[in-house]
Coordinates of C-alpha atoms in Angstrom, one line a residue:
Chain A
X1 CA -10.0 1.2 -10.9
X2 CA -9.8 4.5 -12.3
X3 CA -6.8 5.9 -13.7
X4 CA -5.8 2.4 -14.0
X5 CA -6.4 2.5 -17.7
X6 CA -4.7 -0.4 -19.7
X7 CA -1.9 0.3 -22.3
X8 CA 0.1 -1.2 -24.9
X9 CA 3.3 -0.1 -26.4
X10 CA 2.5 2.9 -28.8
X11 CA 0.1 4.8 -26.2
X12 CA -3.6 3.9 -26.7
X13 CA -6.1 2.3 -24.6
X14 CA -5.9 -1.7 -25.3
X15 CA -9.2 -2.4 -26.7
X16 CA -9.9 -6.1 -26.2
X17 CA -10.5 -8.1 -29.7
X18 CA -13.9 -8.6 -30.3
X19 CA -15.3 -5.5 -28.2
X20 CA -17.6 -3.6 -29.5
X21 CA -17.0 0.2 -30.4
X22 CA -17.3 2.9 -27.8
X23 CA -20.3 3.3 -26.1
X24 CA -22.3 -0.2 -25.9
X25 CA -23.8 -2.6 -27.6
X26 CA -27.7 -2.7 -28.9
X27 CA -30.0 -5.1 -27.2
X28 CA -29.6 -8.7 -28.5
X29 CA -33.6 -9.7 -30.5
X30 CA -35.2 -12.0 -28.7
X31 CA -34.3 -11.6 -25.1
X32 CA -30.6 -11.8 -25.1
X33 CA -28.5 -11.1 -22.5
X34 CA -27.2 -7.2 -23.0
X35 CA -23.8 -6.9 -22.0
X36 CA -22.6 -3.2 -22.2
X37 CA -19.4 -3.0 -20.4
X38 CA -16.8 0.1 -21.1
X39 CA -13.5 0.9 -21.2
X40 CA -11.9 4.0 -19.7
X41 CA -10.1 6.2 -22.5
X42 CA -9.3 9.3 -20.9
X43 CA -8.3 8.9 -17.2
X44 CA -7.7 11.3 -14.3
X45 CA -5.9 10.6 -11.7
X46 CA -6.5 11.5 -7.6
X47 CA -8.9 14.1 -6.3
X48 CA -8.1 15.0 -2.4
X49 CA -10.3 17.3 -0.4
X50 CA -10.8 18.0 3.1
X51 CA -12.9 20.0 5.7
X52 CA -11.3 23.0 7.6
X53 CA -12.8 25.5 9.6
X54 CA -14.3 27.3 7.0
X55 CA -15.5 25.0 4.5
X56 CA -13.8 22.3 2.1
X57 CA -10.6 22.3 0.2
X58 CA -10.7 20.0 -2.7
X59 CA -7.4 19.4 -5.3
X60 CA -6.5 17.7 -8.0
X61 CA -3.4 17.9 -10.8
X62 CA -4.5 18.7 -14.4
X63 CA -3.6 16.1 -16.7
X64 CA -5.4 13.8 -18.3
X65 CA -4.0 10.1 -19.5
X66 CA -5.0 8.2 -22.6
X67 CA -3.6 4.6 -21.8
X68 CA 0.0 5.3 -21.1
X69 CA 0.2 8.6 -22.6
X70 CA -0.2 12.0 -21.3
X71 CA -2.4 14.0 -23.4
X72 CA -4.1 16.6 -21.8
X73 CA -2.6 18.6 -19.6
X74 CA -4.8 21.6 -18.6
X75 CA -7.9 19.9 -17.9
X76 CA -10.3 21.0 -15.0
X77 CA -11.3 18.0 -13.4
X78 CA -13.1 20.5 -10.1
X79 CA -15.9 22.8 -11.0
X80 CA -18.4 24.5 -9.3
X81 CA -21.9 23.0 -9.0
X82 CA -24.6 25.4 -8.1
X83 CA -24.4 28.1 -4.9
X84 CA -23.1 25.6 -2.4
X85 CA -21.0 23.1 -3.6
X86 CA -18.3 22.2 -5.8
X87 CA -17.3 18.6 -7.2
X88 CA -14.0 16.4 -8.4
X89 CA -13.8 13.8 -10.2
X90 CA -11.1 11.1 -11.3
X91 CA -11.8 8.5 -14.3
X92 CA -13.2 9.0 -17.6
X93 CA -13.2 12.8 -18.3
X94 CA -16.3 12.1 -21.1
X95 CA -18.7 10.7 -18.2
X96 CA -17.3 14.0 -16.1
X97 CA -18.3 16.2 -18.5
X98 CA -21.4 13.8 -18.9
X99 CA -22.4 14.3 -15.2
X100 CA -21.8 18.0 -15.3
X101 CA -24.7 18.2 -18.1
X102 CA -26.8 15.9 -15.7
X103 CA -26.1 18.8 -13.4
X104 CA -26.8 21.5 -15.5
X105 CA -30.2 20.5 -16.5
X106 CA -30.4 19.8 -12.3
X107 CA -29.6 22.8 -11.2
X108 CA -31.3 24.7 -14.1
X109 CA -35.2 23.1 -13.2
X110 CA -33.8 23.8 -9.4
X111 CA -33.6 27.4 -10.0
X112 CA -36.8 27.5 -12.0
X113 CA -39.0 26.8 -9.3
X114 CA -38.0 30.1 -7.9
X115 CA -38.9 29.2 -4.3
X116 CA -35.5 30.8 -2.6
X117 CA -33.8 27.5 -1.7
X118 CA -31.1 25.7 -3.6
X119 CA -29.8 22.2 -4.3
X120 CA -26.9 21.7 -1.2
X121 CA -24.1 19.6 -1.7
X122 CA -26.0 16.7 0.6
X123 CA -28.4 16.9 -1.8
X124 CA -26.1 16.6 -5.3
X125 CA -24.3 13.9 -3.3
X126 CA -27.9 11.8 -3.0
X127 CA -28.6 12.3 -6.8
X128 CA -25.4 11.7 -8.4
X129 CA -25.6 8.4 -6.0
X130 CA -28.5 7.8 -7.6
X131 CA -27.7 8.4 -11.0
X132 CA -24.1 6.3 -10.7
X133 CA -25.7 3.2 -9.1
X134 CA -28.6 2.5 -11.3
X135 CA -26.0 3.0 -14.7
X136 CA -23.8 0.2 -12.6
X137 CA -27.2 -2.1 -12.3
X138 CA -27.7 -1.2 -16.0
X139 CA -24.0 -2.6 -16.9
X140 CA -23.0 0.7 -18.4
X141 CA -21.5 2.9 -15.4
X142 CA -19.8 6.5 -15.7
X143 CA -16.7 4.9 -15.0
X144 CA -15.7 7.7 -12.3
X145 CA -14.8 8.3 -8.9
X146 CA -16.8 11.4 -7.5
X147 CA -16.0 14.1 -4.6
X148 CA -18.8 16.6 -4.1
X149 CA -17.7 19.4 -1.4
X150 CA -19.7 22.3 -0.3
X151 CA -21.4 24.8 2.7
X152 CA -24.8 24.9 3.3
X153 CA -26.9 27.0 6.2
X154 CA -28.6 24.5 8.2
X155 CA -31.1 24.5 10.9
X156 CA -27.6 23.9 13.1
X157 CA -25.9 27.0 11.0
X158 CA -23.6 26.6 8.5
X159 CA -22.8 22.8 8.1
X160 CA -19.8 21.5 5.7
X161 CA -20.4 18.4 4.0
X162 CA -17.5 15.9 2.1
X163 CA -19.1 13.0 0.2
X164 CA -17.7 10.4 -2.1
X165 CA -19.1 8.4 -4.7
X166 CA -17.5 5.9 -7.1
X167 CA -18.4 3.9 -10.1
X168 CA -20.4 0.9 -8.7
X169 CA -22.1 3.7 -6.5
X170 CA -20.4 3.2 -2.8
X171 CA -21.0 6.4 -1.1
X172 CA -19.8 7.8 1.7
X173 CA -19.3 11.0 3.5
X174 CA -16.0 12.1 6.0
X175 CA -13.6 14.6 6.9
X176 CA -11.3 13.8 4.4
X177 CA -11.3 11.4 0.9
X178 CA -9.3 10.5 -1.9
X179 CA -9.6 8.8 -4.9
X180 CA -7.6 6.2 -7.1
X181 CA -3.7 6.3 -5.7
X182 CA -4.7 8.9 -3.2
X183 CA -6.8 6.3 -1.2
X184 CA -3.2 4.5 -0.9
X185 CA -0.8 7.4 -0.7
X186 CA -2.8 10.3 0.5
X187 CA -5.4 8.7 3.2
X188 CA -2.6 7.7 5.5
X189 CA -1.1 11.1 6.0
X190 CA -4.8 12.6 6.4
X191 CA -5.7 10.4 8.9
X192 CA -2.7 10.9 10.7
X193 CA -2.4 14.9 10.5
X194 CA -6.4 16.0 10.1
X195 CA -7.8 17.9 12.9
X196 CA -11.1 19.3 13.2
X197 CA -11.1 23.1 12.2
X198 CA -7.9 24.2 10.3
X199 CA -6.9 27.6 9.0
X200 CA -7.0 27.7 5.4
X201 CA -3.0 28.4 5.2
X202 CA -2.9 24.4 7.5
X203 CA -5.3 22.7 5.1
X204 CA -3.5 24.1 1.9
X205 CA -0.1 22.9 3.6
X206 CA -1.6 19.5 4.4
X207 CA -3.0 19.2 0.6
X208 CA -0.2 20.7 -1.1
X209 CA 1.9 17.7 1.4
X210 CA -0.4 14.7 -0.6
X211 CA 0.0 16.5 -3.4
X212 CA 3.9 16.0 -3.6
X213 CA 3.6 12.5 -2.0
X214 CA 1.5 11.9 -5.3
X215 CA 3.2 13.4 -7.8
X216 CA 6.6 11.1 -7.2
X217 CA 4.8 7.6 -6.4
X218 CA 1.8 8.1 -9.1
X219 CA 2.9 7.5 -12.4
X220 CA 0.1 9.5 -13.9
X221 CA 0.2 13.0 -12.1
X222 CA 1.6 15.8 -13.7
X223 CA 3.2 18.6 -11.7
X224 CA 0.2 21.0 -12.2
X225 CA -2.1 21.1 -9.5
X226 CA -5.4 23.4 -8.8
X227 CA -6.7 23.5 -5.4
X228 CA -10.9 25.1 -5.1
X229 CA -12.5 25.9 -2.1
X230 CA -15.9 26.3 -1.1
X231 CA -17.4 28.3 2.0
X232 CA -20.4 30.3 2.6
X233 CA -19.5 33.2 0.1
X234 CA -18.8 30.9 -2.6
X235 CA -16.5 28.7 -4.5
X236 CA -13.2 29.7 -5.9
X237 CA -11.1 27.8 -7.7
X238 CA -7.7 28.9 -8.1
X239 CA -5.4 29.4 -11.1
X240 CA -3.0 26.2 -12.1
X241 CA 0.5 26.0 -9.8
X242 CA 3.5 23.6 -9.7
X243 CA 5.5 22.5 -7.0
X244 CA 8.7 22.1 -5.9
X245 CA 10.8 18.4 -6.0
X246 CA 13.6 17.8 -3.9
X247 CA 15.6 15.4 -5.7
X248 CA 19.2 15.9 -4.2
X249 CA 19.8 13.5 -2.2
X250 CA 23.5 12.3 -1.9
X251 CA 22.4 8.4 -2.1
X252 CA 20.5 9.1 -5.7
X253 CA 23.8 11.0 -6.8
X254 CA 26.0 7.4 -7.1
X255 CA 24.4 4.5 -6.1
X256 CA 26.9 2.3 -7.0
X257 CA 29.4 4.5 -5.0
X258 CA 29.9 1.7 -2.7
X259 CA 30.4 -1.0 -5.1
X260 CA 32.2 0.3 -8.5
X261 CA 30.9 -2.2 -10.9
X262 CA 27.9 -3.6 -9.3
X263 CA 24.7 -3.2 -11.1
Chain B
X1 CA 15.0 -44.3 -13.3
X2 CA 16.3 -43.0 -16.5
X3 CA 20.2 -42.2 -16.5
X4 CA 19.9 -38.5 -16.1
X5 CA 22.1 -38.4 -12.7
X6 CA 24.3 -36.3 -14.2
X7 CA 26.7 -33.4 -13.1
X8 CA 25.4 -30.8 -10.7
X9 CA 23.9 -28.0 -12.3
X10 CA 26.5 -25.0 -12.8
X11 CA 24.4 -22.2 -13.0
X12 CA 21.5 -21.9 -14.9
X13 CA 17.3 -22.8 -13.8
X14 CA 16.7 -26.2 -11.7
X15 CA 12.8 -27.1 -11.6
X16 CA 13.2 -30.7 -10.7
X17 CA 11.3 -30.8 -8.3
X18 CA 8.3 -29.0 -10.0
X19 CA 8.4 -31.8 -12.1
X20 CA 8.1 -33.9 -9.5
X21 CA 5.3 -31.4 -7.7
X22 CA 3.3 -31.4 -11.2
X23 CA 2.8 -35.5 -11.3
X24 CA 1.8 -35.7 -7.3
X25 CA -1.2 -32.9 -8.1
X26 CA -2.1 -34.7 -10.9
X27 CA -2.7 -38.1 -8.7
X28 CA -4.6 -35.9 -6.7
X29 CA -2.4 -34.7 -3.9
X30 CA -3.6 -31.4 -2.8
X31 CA -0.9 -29.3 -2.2
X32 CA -0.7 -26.8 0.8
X33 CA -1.5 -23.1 0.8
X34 CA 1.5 -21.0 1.3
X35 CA 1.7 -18.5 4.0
X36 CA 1.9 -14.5 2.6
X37 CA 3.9 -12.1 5.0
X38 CA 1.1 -9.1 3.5
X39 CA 3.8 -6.8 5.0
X40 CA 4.9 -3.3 5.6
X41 CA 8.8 -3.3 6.1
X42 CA 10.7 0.1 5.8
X43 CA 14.5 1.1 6.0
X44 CA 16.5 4.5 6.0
X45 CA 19.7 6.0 5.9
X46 CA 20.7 8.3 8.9
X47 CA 23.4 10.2 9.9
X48 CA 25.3 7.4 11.8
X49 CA 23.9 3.8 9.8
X50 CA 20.6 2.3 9.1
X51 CA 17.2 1.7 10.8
X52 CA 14.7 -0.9 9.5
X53 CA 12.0 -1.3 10.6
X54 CA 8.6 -3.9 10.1
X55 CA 5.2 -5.2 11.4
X56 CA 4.7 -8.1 13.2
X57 CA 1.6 -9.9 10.9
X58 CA 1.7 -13.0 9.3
X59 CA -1.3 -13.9 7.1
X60 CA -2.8 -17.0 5.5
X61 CA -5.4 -15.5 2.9
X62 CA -7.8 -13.9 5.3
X63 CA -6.7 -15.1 8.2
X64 CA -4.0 -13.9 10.9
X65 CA -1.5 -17.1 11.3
X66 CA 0.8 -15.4 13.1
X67 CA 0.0 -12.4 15.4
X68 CA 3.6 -11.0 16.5
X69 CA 6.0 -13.1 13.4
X70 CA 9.7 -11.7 13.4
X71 CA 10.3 -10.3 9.9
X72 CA 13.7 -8.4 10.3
X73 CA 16.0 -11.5 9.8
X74 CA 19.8 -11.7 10.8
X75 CA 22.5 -11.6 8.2
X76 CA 25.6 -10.6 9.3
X77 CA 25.9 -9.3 13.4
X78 CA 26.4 -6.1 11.1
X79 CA 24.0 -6.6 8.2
X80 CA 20.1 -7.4 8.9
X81 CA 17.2 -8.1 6.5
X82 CA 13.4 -7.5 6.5
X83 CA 11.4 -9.5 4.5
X84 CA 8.0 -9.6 2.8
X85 CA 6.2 -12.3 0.2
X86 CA 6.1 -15.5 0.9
X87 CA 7.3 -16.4 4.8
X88 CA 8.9 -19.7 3.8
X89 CA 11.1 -17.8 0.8
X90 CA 12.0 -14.6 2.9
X91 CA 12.8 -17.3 6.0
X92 CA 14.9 -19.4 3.4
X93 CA 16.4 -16.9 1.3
X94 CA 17.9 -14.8 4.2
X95 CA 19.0 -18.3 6.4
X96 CA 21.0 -19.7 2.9
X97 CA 22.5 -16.1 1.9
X98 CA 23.3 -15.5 6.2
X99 CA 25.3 -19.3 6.1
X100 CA 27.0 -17.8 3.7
X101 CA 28.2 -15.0 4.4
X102 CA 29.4 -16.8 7.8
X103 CA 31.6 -19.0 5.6
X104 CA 32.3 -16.0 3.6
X105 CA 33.8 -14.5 7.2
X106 CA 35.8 -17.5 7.8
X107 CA 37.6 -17.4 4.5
X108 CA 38.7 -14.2 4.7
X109 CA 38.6 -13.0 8.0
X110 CA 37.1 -9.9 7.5
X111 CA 33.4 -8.2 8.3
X112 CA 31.1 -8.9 5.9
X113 CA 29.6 -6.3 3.0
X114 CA 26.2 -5.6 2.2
X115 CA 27.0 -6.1 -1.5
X116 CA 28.3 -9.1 -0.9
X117 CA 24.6 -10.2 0.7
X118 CA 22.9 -8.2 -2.0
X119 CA 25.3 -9.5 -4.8
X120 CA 24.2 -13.4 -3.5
X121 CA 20.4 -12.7 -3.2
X122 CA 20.1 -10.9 -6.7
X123 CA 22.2 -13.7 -7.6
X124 CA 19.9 -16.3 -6.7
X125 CA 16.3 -14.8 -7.2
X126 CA 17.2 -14.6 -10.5
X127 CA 17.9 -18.1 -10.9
X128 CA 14.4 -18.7 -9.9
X129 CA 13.1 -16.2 -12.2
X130 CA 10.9 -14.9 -9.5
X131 CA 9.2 -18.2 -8.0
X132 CA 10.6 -17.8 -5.0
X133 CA 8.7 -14.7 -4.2
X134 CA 10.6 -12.7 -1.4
X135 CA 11.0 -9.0 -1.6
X136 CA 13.5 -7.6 0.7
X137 CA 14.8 -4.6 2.4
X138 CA 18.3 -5.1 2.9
X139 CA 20.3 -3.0 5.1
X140 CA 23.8 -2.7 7.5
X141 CA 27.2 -0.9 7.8
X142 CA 30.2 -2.1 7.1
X143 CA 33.7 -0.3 6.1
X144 CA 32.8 1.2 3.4
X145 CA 29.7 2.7 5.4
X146 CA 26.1 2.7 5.8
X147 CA 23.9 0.8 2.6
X148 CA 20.3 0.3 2.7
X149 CA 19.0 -1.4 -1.1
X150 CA 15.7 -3.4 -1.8
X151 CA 15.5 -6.5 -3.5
X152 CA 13.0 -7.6 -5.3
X153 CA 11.5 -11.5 -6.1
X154 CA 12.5 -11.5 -9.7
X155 CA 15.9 -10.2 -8.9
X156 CA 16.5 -6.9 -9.9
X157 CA 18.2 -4.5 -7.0
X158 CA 17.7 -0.4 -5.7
X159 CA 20.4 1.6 -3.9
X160 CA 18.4 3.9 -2.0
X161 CA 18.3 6.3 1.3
X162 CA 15.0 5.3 2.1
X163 CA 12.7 2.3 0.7
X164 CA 9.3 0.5 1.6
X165 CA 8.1 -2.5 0.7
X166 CA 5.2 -5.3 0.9
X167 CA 1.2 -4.4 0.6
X168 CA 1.5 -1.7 3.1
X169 CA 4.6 -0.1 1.3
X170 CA 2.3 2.9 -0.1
X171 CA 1.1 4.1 3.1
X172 CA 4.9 4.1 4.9
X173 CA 6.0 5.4 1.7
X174 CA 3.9 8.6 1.9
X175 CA 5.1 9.1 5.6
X176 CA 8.8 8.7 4.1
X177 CA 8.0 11.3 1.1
X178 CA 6.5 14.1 3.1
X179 CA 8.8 13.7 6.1
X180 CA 13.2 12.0 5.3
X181 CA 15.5 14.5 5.2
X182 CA 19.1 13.5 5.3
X183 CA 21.3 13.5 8.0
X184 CA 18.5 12.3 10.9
X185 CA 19.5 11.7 14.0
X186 CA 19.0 8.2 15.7
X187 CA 15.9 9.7 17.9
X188 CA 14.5 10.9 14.8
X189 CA 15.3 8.2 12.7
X190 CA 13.7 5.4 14.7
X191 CA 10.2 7.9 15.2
X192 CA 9.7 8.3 11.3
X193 CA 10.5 4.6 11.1
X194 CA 8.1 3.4 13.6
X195 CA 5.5 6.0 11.9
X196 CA 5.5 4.4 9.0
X197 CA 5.4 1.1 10.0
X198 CA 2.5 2.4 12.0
X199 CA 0.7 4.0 8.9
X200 CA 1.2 0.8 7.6
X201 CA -0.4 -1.2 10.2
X202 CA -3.2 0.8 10.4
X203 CA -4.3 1.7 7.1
X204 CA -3.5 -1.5 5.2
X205 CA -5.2 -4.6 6.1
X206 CA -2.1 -7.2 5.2
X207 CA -0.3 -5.8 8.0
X208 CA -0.7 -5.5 11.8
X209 CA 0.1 -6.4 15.5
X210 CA 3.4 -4.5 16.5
X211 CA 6.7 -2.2 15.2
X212 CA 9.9 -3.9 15.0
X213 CA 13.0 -2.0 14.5
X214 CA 16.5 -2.3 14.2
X215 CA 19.3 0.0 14.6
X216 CA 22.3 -0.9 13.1
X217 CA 25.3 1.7 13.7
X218 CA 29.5 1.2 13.1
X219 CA 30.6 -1.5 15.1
X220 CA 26.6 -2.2 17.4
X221 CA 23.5 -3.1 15.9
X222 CA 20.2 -2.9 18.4
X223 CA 17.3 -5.5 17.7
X224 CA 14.3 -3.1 19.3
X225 CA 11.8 -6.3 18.9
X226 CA 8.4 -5.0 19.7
X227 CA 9.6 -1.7 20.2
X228 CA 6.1 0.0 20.0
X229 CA 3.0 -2.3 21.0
X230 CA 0.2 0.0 19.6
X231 CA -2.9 -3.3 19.5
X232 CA -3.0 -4.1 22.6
X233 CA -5.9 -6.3 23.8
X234 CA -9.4 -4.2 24.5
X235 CA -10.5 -6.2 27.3
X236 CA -7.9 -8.6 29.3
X237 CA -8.3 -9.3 32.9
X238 CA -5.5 -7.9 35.0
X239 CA -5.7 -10.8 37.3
X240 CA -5.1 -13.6 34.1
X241 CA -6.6 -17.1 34.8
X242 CA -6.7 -19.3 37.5
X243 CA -7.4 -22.9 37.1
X244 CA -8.5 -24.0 41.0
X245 CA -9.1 -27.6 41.1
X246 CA -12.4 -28.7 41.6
X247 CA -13.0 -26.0 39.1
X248 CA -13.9 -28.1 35.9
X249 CA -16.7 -30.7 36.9
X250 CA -15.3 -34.3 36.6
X251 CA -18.1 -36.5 34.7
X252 CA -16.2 -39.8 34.6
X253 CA -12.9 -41.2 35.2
X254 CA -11.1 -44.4 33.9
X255 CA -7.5 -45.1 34.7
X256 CA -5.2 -48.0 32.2
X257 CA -2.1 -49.0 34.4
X258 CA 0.2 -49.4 31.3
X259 CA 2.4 -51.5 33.2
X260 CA 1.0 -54.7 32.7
X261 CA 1.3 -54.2 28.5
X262 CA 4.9 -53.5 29.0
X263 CA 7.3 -56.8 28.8
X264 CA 10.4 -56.7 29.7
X265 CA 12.5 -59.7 28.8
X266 CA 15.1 -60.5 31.4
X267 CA 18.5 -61.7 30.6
X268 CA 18.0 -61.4 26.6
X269 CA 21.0 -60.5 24.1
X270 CA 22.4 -57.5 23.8
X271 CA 20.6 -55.2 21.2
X272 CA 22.1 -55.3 18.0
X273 CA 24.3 -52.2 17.1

């Protein structure tokens, strides 16, 4: 669902005839069925992340599509949330930004009660669950798919958490997610090559493996990734990197090489 | 009848029968649903042929029809062809283009060529104009050497060293991505096949059950059917079933002798011819 934004020729989001303008309708007088659906405008594509041994490594490429075209192509679609957590999101980059303010204003009273503990990332993962599945009851969800990652000292020491949440508010929590084209492309290889408690140098090599998969089978991933990770000293999300495409194989060099002429 | 019995058609689109299909749903036959492969089926190129590979699950809808279906069909004894979409059109498709090619033999006396299979499929999914919904990994050596290409329903063809295709075709393709180099040996060739057959069978629900592979080299081609079993049955008594007599309670019994409804006429004519 997200990513999947629709296109015509000439690049923009198809807006159905007879929609209303961005945003939502008013209330109809009298008691009216509302109907407030949306359309996704600016998509991003896949977030991964994983657990390793020392806390959660979460990546995603940089671009951001409107409809068929690429227009934005340093976006930050992982940020830090708080002391102990950090999130990713794929889908509409205005509800992103929308949530981060939600956040903000979160975090902010959080901090003014001044009583020495801090929102975890369990505890981000129950609000925004919250806060997605009552705009989904309301017919006006944040169209995005969510991936909150973080490190929190428990009464069991320091425990890593990886939740999920999308659009219509399905939650979940594991060693390893994807969104969008990752669910199809990336999942597989996680579940086949995740094991509990990897270096940092394995879990980058794993992600930066999804990564590659991603960028040649998902039309809408750019070759400009950022990978964040968050453990008990804090989040850091690293500078912007490309990767490298092997593209010489001897069978993409003359396909027709066995039949001159065919097509 | 009206006099339309002309010529055969030459070329070009022949819905007849969909005519014919349209007026029996409208007097209210109800036609049957069709049966979806819901597939993973995979092929590469290694250093001495081809491997394809496949799962073993047919489905109707929601349902498992088949458990362990074959879906790598026989071409040529050096060309083979997995199929996914519709089981009736993959089945069809590959049994028409494999006749054939037989003829094809026969007339020239020489092993057949992949082009020449992918040249008559193309040829004829595009007739159809994608109604008859197969998608299909072809694959096979012959003396110009090892080809593997995909086909797809509406006709159009890819010449490539490694291709997936059918609902699970994402999860196999992302073992394939991270893991074909060229120039695999036949060891290591079958393992990444049957991998991502298995990623396949595993992470997407359309396909299940076992791995079938096939090898196919310069002058031998292998069938490994059911070459890795990894469903096997949780619970399954080692012993099987016996059926004792005296097991199952009798409640009543009632015996016709037939022969008294038979007549036989004696010294009648012969039957006519």
């Amino acid at each position: 669902m997200d990513g999947f934004a629709k296109s015509i020729g000439g690049g923009g989001p198809n807006v159905p005839a007879g929609s209303h303008p961005a945003g939502g309708s008013q209330a109809a007088a009298g008691g009216g069925a509302t109907q407030r659906t949306q359309y996704p405008y600016v998509t991003g594509t896949s977030v991964i992340a994983l657990k390793y041994k020392d806390g959660v490594i979460m990546a995603c490429d940089t671009g951001a599509s409107y409809g068929s075209t690429l227009r934005y192509k340093s976006v930050e679609r992982i940020k830090a949330v708080g002391k102990h957590s950090i999130i990713g999101a794929s889908g509409e980059y205005s509800d992103f930004q929308e949530i981060l303010r939600y956040l903000d204003e979160l975090t902010l009273s959080d901090h003014m009660w001044d009583d020495g503990n801090s929102l975890g990332p369990k505890e981000i993962h129950n609000y925004l669950t919250r806060v997605m599945y009552n705009r989904r009851n309301k017919f006006d969800p944040l169209w995005n798919s969510l991936v909150i990652g973080g490190v929190k000292k428990g009464p069991k020491g320091d425990e890593k958490y990886l939740g999920m949440v999308n659009m219509i508010g399905t939650h979940f929590e594991e060693n390893h997610v994807a969104t969008g084209f990752g669910n199809h492309l990336a999942i597989p290889i996680l579940r086949a090559e995740w094991h509990e408690d990897m270096t940092f140098e394995e879990a980058v090599k794993l992600v930066e493996k999804c990564l590659l998969v991603l960028l040649y089978r998902d039309r809408s991933s750019i070759n400009k990734f950022q990978i964040a990770k968050i453990t008990t000293e804090g989040s850091t999300i690293y500078p912007p990197y490309s990767l490298k495409t092997y593209w010489g194989f001897t069978h993409f060099e003359n396909p027709a090489q066995g039949a001159v002429g065919s097509w | 009848m009206t006099g339309s019995m002309d010529l055969p058609a030459k070329g070009g689109f022949d819905f007849d029968l969909c005519r014919r299909n349209n007026m029996l749903e409208k007097n209210g036959l109800k036609l049957p649903g069709f049966l979806k492969t819901g597939t993973t089926i995979v092929g590469l190129v290694f250093q001495d042929g081809v491997v394809l590979g496949a799962d073993t699950r047919a489905t109707e809808g929601p349902i498992v029809a088949d458990k362990n279906c074959e879906k790598i069909h026989f071409m040529a004894p050096n060309i083979y062809c997995c199929g996914a979409g519709t089981a009736a059109d993959t089945e069809a498709v590959t049994d028409m283009v494999s006749s054939q090619l037989q003829l094809h033999r026969y007339a020239t006396g020489r092993e057949s060529r992949v082009i020449t299979a992918l040249t008559l499929l193309k040829s004829h999914l595009f007739r159809y104009q994608g109604h008859v919904s197969a998608a299909l990994v072809l694959g096979g050596v012959d003396c110009t050497g090892p080809h593997l290409h995909t086909v797809y329903p509406h006709g159009s063809t890819d010449t490539l060293p490694f291709a997936t295709m059918g609902s699970g075709s994402l999860a196999a393709m992302s073992v394939f991505e991270s893991r074909f180099k060229e120039g695999l040996t036949r060891e290591e060739g079958i393992e990444l096949v049957s991998d991502a057959i298995r990623a396949g069978i595993f992470n997407d629900l359309g396909s299940g059950s076992n791995v079938d592979v096939c090898v196919i080299t310069k002058g031998k081609t292998e069938y490994l059917r059911n070459h890795q079993l990894p469903n096997p049955r949780t619970y399954a008594s080692s012993k099987g079933f016996s059926f004792t007599k005296g097991q199952t309670e009798v409640l009543s019994t009632k015996i016709i002798p037939l022969k008294q409804k038979v007549e036989v006429a004696e010294g009648g004519d012969a039957m006519e011819e």
